[in-house]
C-alpha cells in the first residue's frame, strides 16, 4: 500500500512508493544478472578471457566513489534529522559531485573500450559488460536527477527535522543504485 | 463534466463506436474467408478485408484517445478547452479522411490507389497498419498537430496535473512515433526497423502511458482516492514501461538481419515488459479497495478493472509466451502472434477506450450514470465480449500451435497450406467466437439506447452542431 508521508508507522525509510519502484528495479537487475550467469555458463572460456581485459582499477575506483557518495547521502539524512538543511544540502551536493565523477570515469572507460574497437558485437561477454554498465550508467543519471531535486528543495529549506521523507526517499533510491553497482562490479569485473 | 467545451469529446466517442462496428464486420468477413477462400472474391479480397479490419481498429482507437484527451485535459487543467471549434473541425476532417480511405480500399485496386495518390513520389504504402495512401497519412499528421496544439494550449493556461502531463506528453509521443511511416527504404531490414518503431513504440511504449493516464483519471474520479497516491503509481508504471519497452523492441529484431546481440537484449528486456502490466493490476485493485465512495456507474468500474487484467493476459502473458528468441524461432508470424495481437489490443486499448467512454458518455449526456437497466446491458456486453475474445484468442493459439508442430518444428515439415488445413477446426471456432463477439458488441451498444432512442438522437445532433 502506498501511504502518504504523514504516516509515522511506516517500517521503511522514505515514501513507500519508492520501495515499490526499488523492488521493481531490483527485479529488473536480478533478471539481467541471471541472464549474465546463464550466458556465462555455456561460454565460460570467452567470459573468463575477456574479463581479464577489463581495467579492474577503474572498476574499483567506481565502487569507492559510489560507496562514498552513499555515505554522503546517509550524512545528509542525519543532518536533516538534526534540523540543519544547509548541511543536508551540502552533503547531497557532495553525493551529486561524486555521482558526476562516476559518470566521468565510466565515460573514460567507455571511450577506451570504443577506441580498442570493442562493441556489442565483439563477443557475448562484452555485449553483457557494455549493456549492463550502460544500463546502470543511465540509472546513475536518473538517481542524480532525483538527488538534484531533493538537494534543491533542501537548500530552499523545504525539509526540516520533522519533515524529511523526501530526503530519505531520494536517498533510498541512490543506495539501490549503489548496491546494484557493487553486485555488478563483483559479477562482471571480478568473479570468474 | 465541468466545462461545456468537454462536449466536443462526444462526437469522437460516437464515431469511435461506429468505426468499431465496422472493424468487427470486416473481421468476420476475413474470418469467413479463412474458411471459404473465395467468399466475396473478387469484390472484396482477403487482403482488403484484413487491411480494413486493422486500419479501422487503429482509427477507432485514435478517435477514442482523442475524445478522451478533449474530455480529460480541460477537466484536469480546470479551464475550458483552448478551441472547441478547432476540435470539432478536426473531428470532421479525421472522420471524412478515414471514411474516404476505407471507401478507396473497397473500390479502388490497391496498386491503382498507390498510383493515383503519389506513392511513387514518396513511397509509404504497403506495410501492415500503415497501408493508408499518402494523403491520408499527411491528414493524420495534420489532425495530430491540431490535437496537440489544442490540448497543449489548454494545459499551458490551466492547472498542470501529473495526469495531464503524462497524457499530453504521450500524445506528443504518439505523433512523433508516427513519423517513421514516411520512411520506407528499399532495404528491408531498415524498413522493418522503421515499421517496428511505430508499431512496437506505440503499443509497448507510448500507448501504455496513455492507458495509465486514462485509467488513473477514471480511478481518481470513481474512487475518490487521493490524487497524490495515484500519481506516484503512475510514475512508477511509466518508468517501468520505458525501462523494459524501449530496449524490448529487440524482440522484433531476431533473425531479421539486425546484429545478433538483439537476440539477448530483446529477449531479456521484453521479458520484463509484463512488469508494468502487473503493476497496473495491483494499482487498480488497490484503488478499488481504498475507495472513499461508491460511484453509481458500476459499468465504468467494471471496464476500468477489467482493462488491466485483460491487458496483462493479452500483452503480459501471451506476449511473454512468444517473446524469447528460442520460442519465436518457431512461433514468429503464426496465428499464435495473431492470438496475442487480438487479446492485447482488445484487453489494453479497446477496453481502456470503452472504459473512458463508459465513464464519460453519461456525463456528456447530462447524468452521473446510466439507469440500472442500461448498465445491465452494458455489463452483459462487457462479459460477452471479454469471453468471446478469450475464445478467439484460444482458437488462434490452437491454430498457431498446429503450424508450429506440423510446419515449423517437424522433422518432415508440411507445406503452409496443408498445415493451415489441419487447423481448420480452430478457424471455425474463431469465427463462432467472432460472431459471439459481434453479438456482445450489439448488446453493449443497446445500452446507449435504453433511455429512449429519440432523445439520444437529439442530443447527438446538438453536440455535433455545437
Ligand atoms: C476488438 C476486437 C478485435 C481486435 C482488437 C482485433 C485486432 C486484430 C489485429 C491486431 C489483427 C492483425 C493481427 C496480426 O497481423 O498479427 C487482426 C487480424 C484479424 N482479425 Fe481481428 N480483431 C478484433 C476482432 C476480431 C473479430 C471479432 C474477428 C472475427 C472473426 C477478427 C478476425 C480477424 C482476422 C480474420 C484477421 C486476419 C488474420 C490474418 O491475417 O491471418 N478480429 N485483428
Ligand atoms: C498492449 C500491448 C501490446 C499490443 C497491443 C501488442 C500487439 C501486437 C501485435 C498486433 C503484434 C503483431 C504485429 C504484426 O506482425 O502484425 C505483436 C507482435 C509481438 N508482440 Fe506484442 N503487443 C503488446 C505487448 C506485448 C508485450 C508486453 C510483449 C512481450 C512480453 C509482446 C511481444 C510480442 C512479440 C514477441 C511479437 C512478435 C511476434 C512475431 O514475430 O510473430 N507484445 N504484438
Ligand atoms: Fe513489441
PDB file of N, CA and C in Angstrom, chain A residues 1-4 15 17 20-21 24-25 27-28 31-32 35 38-39 120-121 124 127-128 131 135, chain B residues 226 228-229 232-233 235-236 239-240 243 247 259-261 264-265 268-269 271-272 275 279 286 290:
ATOM      1  N   UNK A   1       0.846  -1.192   0.000  1.00  0.00           N
ATOM      2  CA  UNK A   1       0.000   0.000   0.000  1.00  0.00           C
ATOM      3  C   UNK A   1       0.887   1.251   0.000  1.00  0.00           C
ATOM      4  N   UNK A   2       0.563   2.186  -0.850  1.00  0.00           N
ATOM      5  CA  UNK A   2       1.319   3.437  -0.836  1.00  0.00           C
ATOM      6  C   UNK A   2       0.715   4.355   0.207  1.00  0.00           C
ATOM      7  N   UNK A   3       1.515   4.725   1.183  1.00  0.00           N
ATOM      8  CA  UNK A   3       0.996   5.627   2.206  1.00  0.00           C
ATOM      9  C   UNK A   3       1.520   7.027   1.963  1.00  0.00           C
ATOM     10  N   UNK A   4       0.821   7.971   2.512  1.00  0.00           N
ATOM     11  CA  UNK A   4       1.313   9.342   2.384  1.00  0.00           C
ATOM     12  C   UNK A   4       2.360   9.599   3.453  1.00  0.00           C
ATOM     13  N   UNK A  15       9.315   7.496   1.310  1.00  0.00           N
ATOM     14  CA  UNK A  15       7.973   7.250   0.824  1.00  0.00           C
ATOM     15  C   UNK A  15       7.848   5.790   0.416  1.00  0.00           C
ATOM     16  N   UNK A  17       6.163   4.440  -1.795  1.00  0.00           N
ATOM     17  CA  UNK A  17       6.115   4.254  -3.248  1.00  0.00           C
ATOM     18  C   UNK A  17       7.492   3.966  -3.821  1.00  0.00           C
ATOM     19  N   UNK A  20       8.359   0.337  -3.835  1.00  0.00           N
ATOM     20  CA  UNK A  20       7.774  -0.455  -4.922  1.00  0.00           C
ATOM     21  C   UNK A  20       8.649  -0.324  -6.166  1.00  0.00           C
ATOM     22  N   UNK A  21       9.062   0.914  -6.412  1.00  0.00           N
ATOM     23  CA  UNK A  21       9.915   1.165  -7.574  1.00  0.00           C
ATOM     24  C   UNK A  21      11.256   0.446  -7.408  1.00  0.00           C
ATOM     25  N   UNK A  24      10.847  -3.173  -8.046  1.00  0.00           N
ATOM     26  CA  UNK A  24      10.741  -3.453  -9.482  1.00  0.00           C
ATOM     27  C   UNK A  24      12.111  -3.355 -10.149  1.00  0.00           C
ATOM     28  N   UNK A  25      12.892  -2.360  -9.758  1.00  0.00           N
ATOM     29  CA  UNK A  25      14.237  -2.190 -10.329  1.00  0.00           C
ATOM     30  C   UNK A  25      15.128  -3.374  -9.973  1.00  0.00           C
ATOM     31  N   UNK A  27      14.139  -6.378  -9.413  1.00  0.00           N
ATOM     32  CA  UNK A  27      13.713  -7.492 -10.265  1.00  0.00           C
ATOM     33  C   UNK A  27      14.389  -7.373 -11.632  1.00  0.00           C
ATOM     34  N   UNK A  28      14.374  -6.162 -12.181  1.00  0.00           N
ATOM     35  CA  UNK A  28      14.987  -5.945 -13.490  1.00  0.00           C
ATOM     36  C   UNK A  28      16.470  -6.325 -13.463  1.00  0.00           C
ATOM     37  N   UNK A  31      17.015 -10.060 -13.103  1.00  0.00           N
ATOM     38  CA  UNK A  31      16.867 -10.805 -14.356  1.00  0.00           C
ATOM     39  C   UNK A  31      18.111 -10.614 -15.232  1.00  0.00           C
ATOM     40  N   UNK A  32      18.629  -9.393 -15.265  1.00  0.00           N
ATOM     41  CA  UNK A  32      19.835  -9.140 -16.060  1.00  0.00           C
ATOM     42  C   UNK A  32      21.015  -9.966 -15.546  1.00  0.00           C
ATOM     43  N   UNK A  35      20.557 -13.579 -16.379  1.00  0.00           N
ATOM     44  CA  UNK A  35      20.841 -13.824 -17.798  1.00  0.00           C
ATOM     45  C   UNK A  35      22.348 -13.868 -18.031  1.00  0.00           C
ATOM     46  N   UNK A  38      23.520 -17.153 -16.843  1.00  0.00           N
ATOM     47  CA  UNK A  38      23.065 -18.194 -17.770  1.00  0.00           C
ATOM     48  C   UNK A  38      23.936 -18.205 -19.031  1.00  0.00           C
ATOM     49  N   UNK A  39      24.203 -17.031 -19.579  1.00  0.00           N
ATOM     50  CA  UNK A  39      25.015 -16.949 -20.793  1.00  0.00           C
ATOM     51  C   UNK A  39      26.439 -17.415 -20.504  1.00  0.00           C
ATOM     52  N   UNK A 120      29.182  -3.994 -28.953  1.00  0.00           N
ATOM     53  CA  UNK A 120      28.226  -5.015 -28.526  1.00  0.00           C
ATOM     54  C   UNK A 120      28.407  -6.310 -29.311  1.00  0.00           C
ATOM     55  N   UNK A 121      28.966  -6.193 -30.517  1.00  0.00           N
ATOM     56  CA  UNK A 121      29.097  -7.376 -31.362  1.00  0.00           C
ATOM     57  C   UNK A 121      30.408  -8.124 -31.157  1.00  0.00           C
ATOM     58  N   UNK A 124      30.052 -12.266 -26.621  1.00  0.00           N
ATOM     59  CA  UNK A 124      28.925 -12.260 -25.686  1.00  0.00           C
ATOM     60  C   UNK A 124      29.285 -11.580 -24.374  1.00  0.00           C
ATOM     61  N   UNK A 127      29.209  -7.884 -24.846  1.00  0.00           N
ATOM     62  CA  UNK A 127      27.816  -7.463 -25.008  1.00  0.00           C
ATOM     63  C   UNK A 127      27.207  -7.225 -23.626  1.00  0.00           C
ATOM     64  N   UNK A 128      27.383  -8.211 -22.747  1.00  0.00           N
ATOM     65  CA  UNK A 128      26.810  -8.065 -21.403  1.00  0.00           C
ATOM     66  C   UNK A 128      27.497  -6.946 -20.624  1.00  0.00           C
ATOM     67  N   UNK A 131      26.266  -3.619 -22.072  1.00  0.00           N
ATOM     68  CA  UNK A 131      24.839  -3.402 -21.830  1.00  0.00           C
ATOM     69  C   UNK A 131      24.568  -3.164 -20.348  1.00  0.00           C
ATOM     70  N   UNK A 135      23.410   0.377 -18.896  1.00  0.00           N
ATOM     71  CA  UNK A 135      22.083   0.417 -18.264  1.00  0.00           C
ATOM     72  C   UNK A 135      22.204   0.971 -16.837  1.00  0.00           C
TER      73      UNK A 135
ATOM     74  N   UNK B 226      -6.895   9.763  -3.015  1.00  0.00           N
ATOM     75  CA  UNK B 226      -6.022  10.933  -3.176  1.00  0.00           C
ATOM     76  C   UNK B 226      -5.266  10.898  -4.489  1.00  0.00           C
ATOM     77  N   UNK B 228      -2.519  12.281  -5.110  1.00  0.00           N
ATOM     78  CA  UNK B 228      -1.090  12.047  -4.861  1.00  0.00           C
ATOM     79  C   UNK B 228      -0.712  10.571  -4.980  1.00  0.00           C
ATOM     80  N   UNK B 229      -1.565   9.726  -4.414  1.00  0.00           N
ATOM     81  CA  UNK B 229      -1.271   8.290  -4.414  1.00  0.00           C
ATOM     82  C   UNK B 229      -1.312   7.748  -5.838  1.00  0.00           C
ATOM     83  N   UNK B 232       1.814   8.777  -7.872  1.00  0.00           N
ATOM     84  CA  UNK B 232       3.043   8.010  -7.596  1.00  0.00           C
ATOM     85  C   UNK B 232       3.029   6.689  -8.348  1.00  0.00           C
ATOM     86  N   UNK B 233       1.881   6.012  -8.283  1.00  0.00           N
ATOM     87  CA  UNK B 233       1.770   4.753  -9.026  1.00  0.00           C
ATOM     88  C   UNK B 233       2.017   4.979 -10.508  1.00  0.00           C
ATOM     89  N   UNK B 235       3.749   7.248 -12.033  1.00  0.00           N
ATOM     90  CA  UNK B 235       5.149   7.492 -12.378  1.00  0.00           C
ATOM     91  C   UNK B 235       5.946   6.198 -12.374  1.00  0.00           C
ATOM     92  N   UNK B 236       5.644   5.314 -11.421  1.00  0.00           N
ATOM     93  CA  UNK B 236       6.361   4.034 -11.381  1.00  0.00           C
ATOM     94  C   UNK B 236       6.014   3.212 -12.627  1.00  0.00           C
ATOM     95  N   UNK B 239       7.784   4.629 -15.621  1.00  0.00           N
ATOM     96  CA  UNK B 239       9.217   4.294 -15.605  1.00  0.00           C
ATOM     97  C   UNK B 239       9.437   2.843 -16.010  1.00  0.00           C
ATOM     98  N   UNK B 240       8.648   1.931 -15.456  1.00  0.00           N
ATOM     99  CA  UNK B 240       8.868   0.521 -15.781  1.00  0.00           C
ATOM    100  C   UNK B 240       8.514   0.219 -17.239  1.00  0.00           C
ATOM    101  N   UNK B 243      11.606   1.526 -19.166  1.00  0.00           N
ATOM    102  CA  UNK B 243      12.806   0.745 -18.869  1.00  0.00           C
ATOM    103  C   UNK B 243      12.767  -0.593 -19.611  1.00  0.00           C
ATOM    104  N   UNK B 247      14.240  -0.953 -24.921  1.00  0.00           N
ATOM    105  CA  UNK B 247      15.191  -1.942 -25.443  1.00  0.00           C
ATOM    106  C   UNK B 247      14.440  -3.217 -25.832  1.00  0.00           C
ATOM    107  N   UNK B 259      21.926  -6.919 -35.914  1.00  0.00           N
ATOM    108  CA  UNK B 259      23.020  -7.591 -35.191  1.00  0.00           C
ATOM    109  C   UNK B 259      22.486  -8.634 -34.201  1.00  0.00           C
ATOM    110  N   UNK B 260      23.269  -9.702 -33.987  1.00  0.00           N
ATOM    111  CA  UNK B 260      22.728 -10.834 -33.246  1.00  0.00           C
ATOM    112  C   UNK B 260      22.614 -10.564 -31.742  1.00  0.00           C
ATOM    113  N   UNK B 261      23.283  -9.507 -31.246  1.00  0.00           N
ATOM    114  CA  UNK B 261      23.123  -9.261 -29.806  1.00  0.00           C
ATOM    115  C   UNK B 261      21.683  -8.917 -29.446  1.00  0.00           C
ATOM    116  N   UNK B 264      19.786 -11.462 -27.418  1.00  0.00           N
ATOM    117  CA  UNK B 264      19.873 -11.404 -25.954  1.00  0.00           C
ATOM    118  C   UNK B 264      19.144 -10.191 -25.404  1.00  0.00           C
ATOM    119  N   UNK B 265      19.474  -9.029 -25.947  1.00  0.00           N
ATOM    120  CA  UNK B 265      18.879  -7.803 -25.377  1.00  0.00           C
ATOM    121  C   UNK B 265      17.365  -7.821 -25.526  1.00  0.00           C
ATOM    122  N   UNK B 268      15.805 -10.439 -23.066  1.00  0.00           N
ATOM    123  CA  UNK B 268      15.849 -10.046 -21.646  1.00  0.00           C
ATOM    124  C   UNK B 268      14.878  -8.894 -21.374  1.00  0.00           C
ATOM    125  N   UNK B 269      14.995  -7.835 -22.151  1.00  0.00           N
ATOM    126  CA  UNK B 269      14.196  -6.658 -21.801  1.00  0.00           C
ATOM    127  C   UNK B 269      12.716  -6.851 -22.107  1.00  0.00           C
ATOM    128  N   UNK B 271      11.194  -9.608 -21.871  1.00  0.00           N
ATOM    129  CA  UNK B 271      10.674 -10.488 -20.819  1.00  0.00           C
ATOM    130  C   UNK B 271      10.268  -9.672 -19.593  1.00  0.00           C
ATOM    131  N   UNK B 272      10.799  -8.462 -19.482  1.00  0.00           N
ATOM    132  CA  UNK B 272      10.441  -7.600 -18.345  1.00  0.00           C
ATOM    133  C   UNK B 272       9.187  -6.774 -18.623  1.00  0.00           C
ATOM    134  N   UNK B 275       6.006  -6.500 -16.434  1.00  0.00           N
ATOM    135  CA  UNK B 275       6.026  -5.820 -15.124  1.00  0.00           C
ATOM    136  C   UNK B 275       5.060  -4.636 -15.055  1.00  0.00           C
ATOM    137  N   UNK B 279       1.911  -4.192 -12.448  1.00  0.00           N
ATOM    138  CA  UNK B 279       1.751  -3.014 -11.584  1.00  0.00           C
ATOM    139  C   UNK B 279       0.392  -2.356 -11.806  1.00  0.00           C
ATOM    140  N   UNK B 286      -5.851  -1.917  -5.740  1.00  0.00           N
ATOM    141  CA  UNK B 286      -5.597  -1.132  -4.517  1.00  0.00           C
ATOM    142  C   UNK B 286      -6.550   0.064  -4.455  1.00  0.00           C
ATOM    143  N   UNK B 290      -9.262   0.934  -1.591  1.00  0.00           N
ATOM    144  CA  UNK B 290      -9.157   2.152  -0.769  1.00  0.00           C
ATOM    145  C   UNK B 290     -10.221   3.186  -1.117  1.00  0.00           C
TER     146      UNK B 290
END
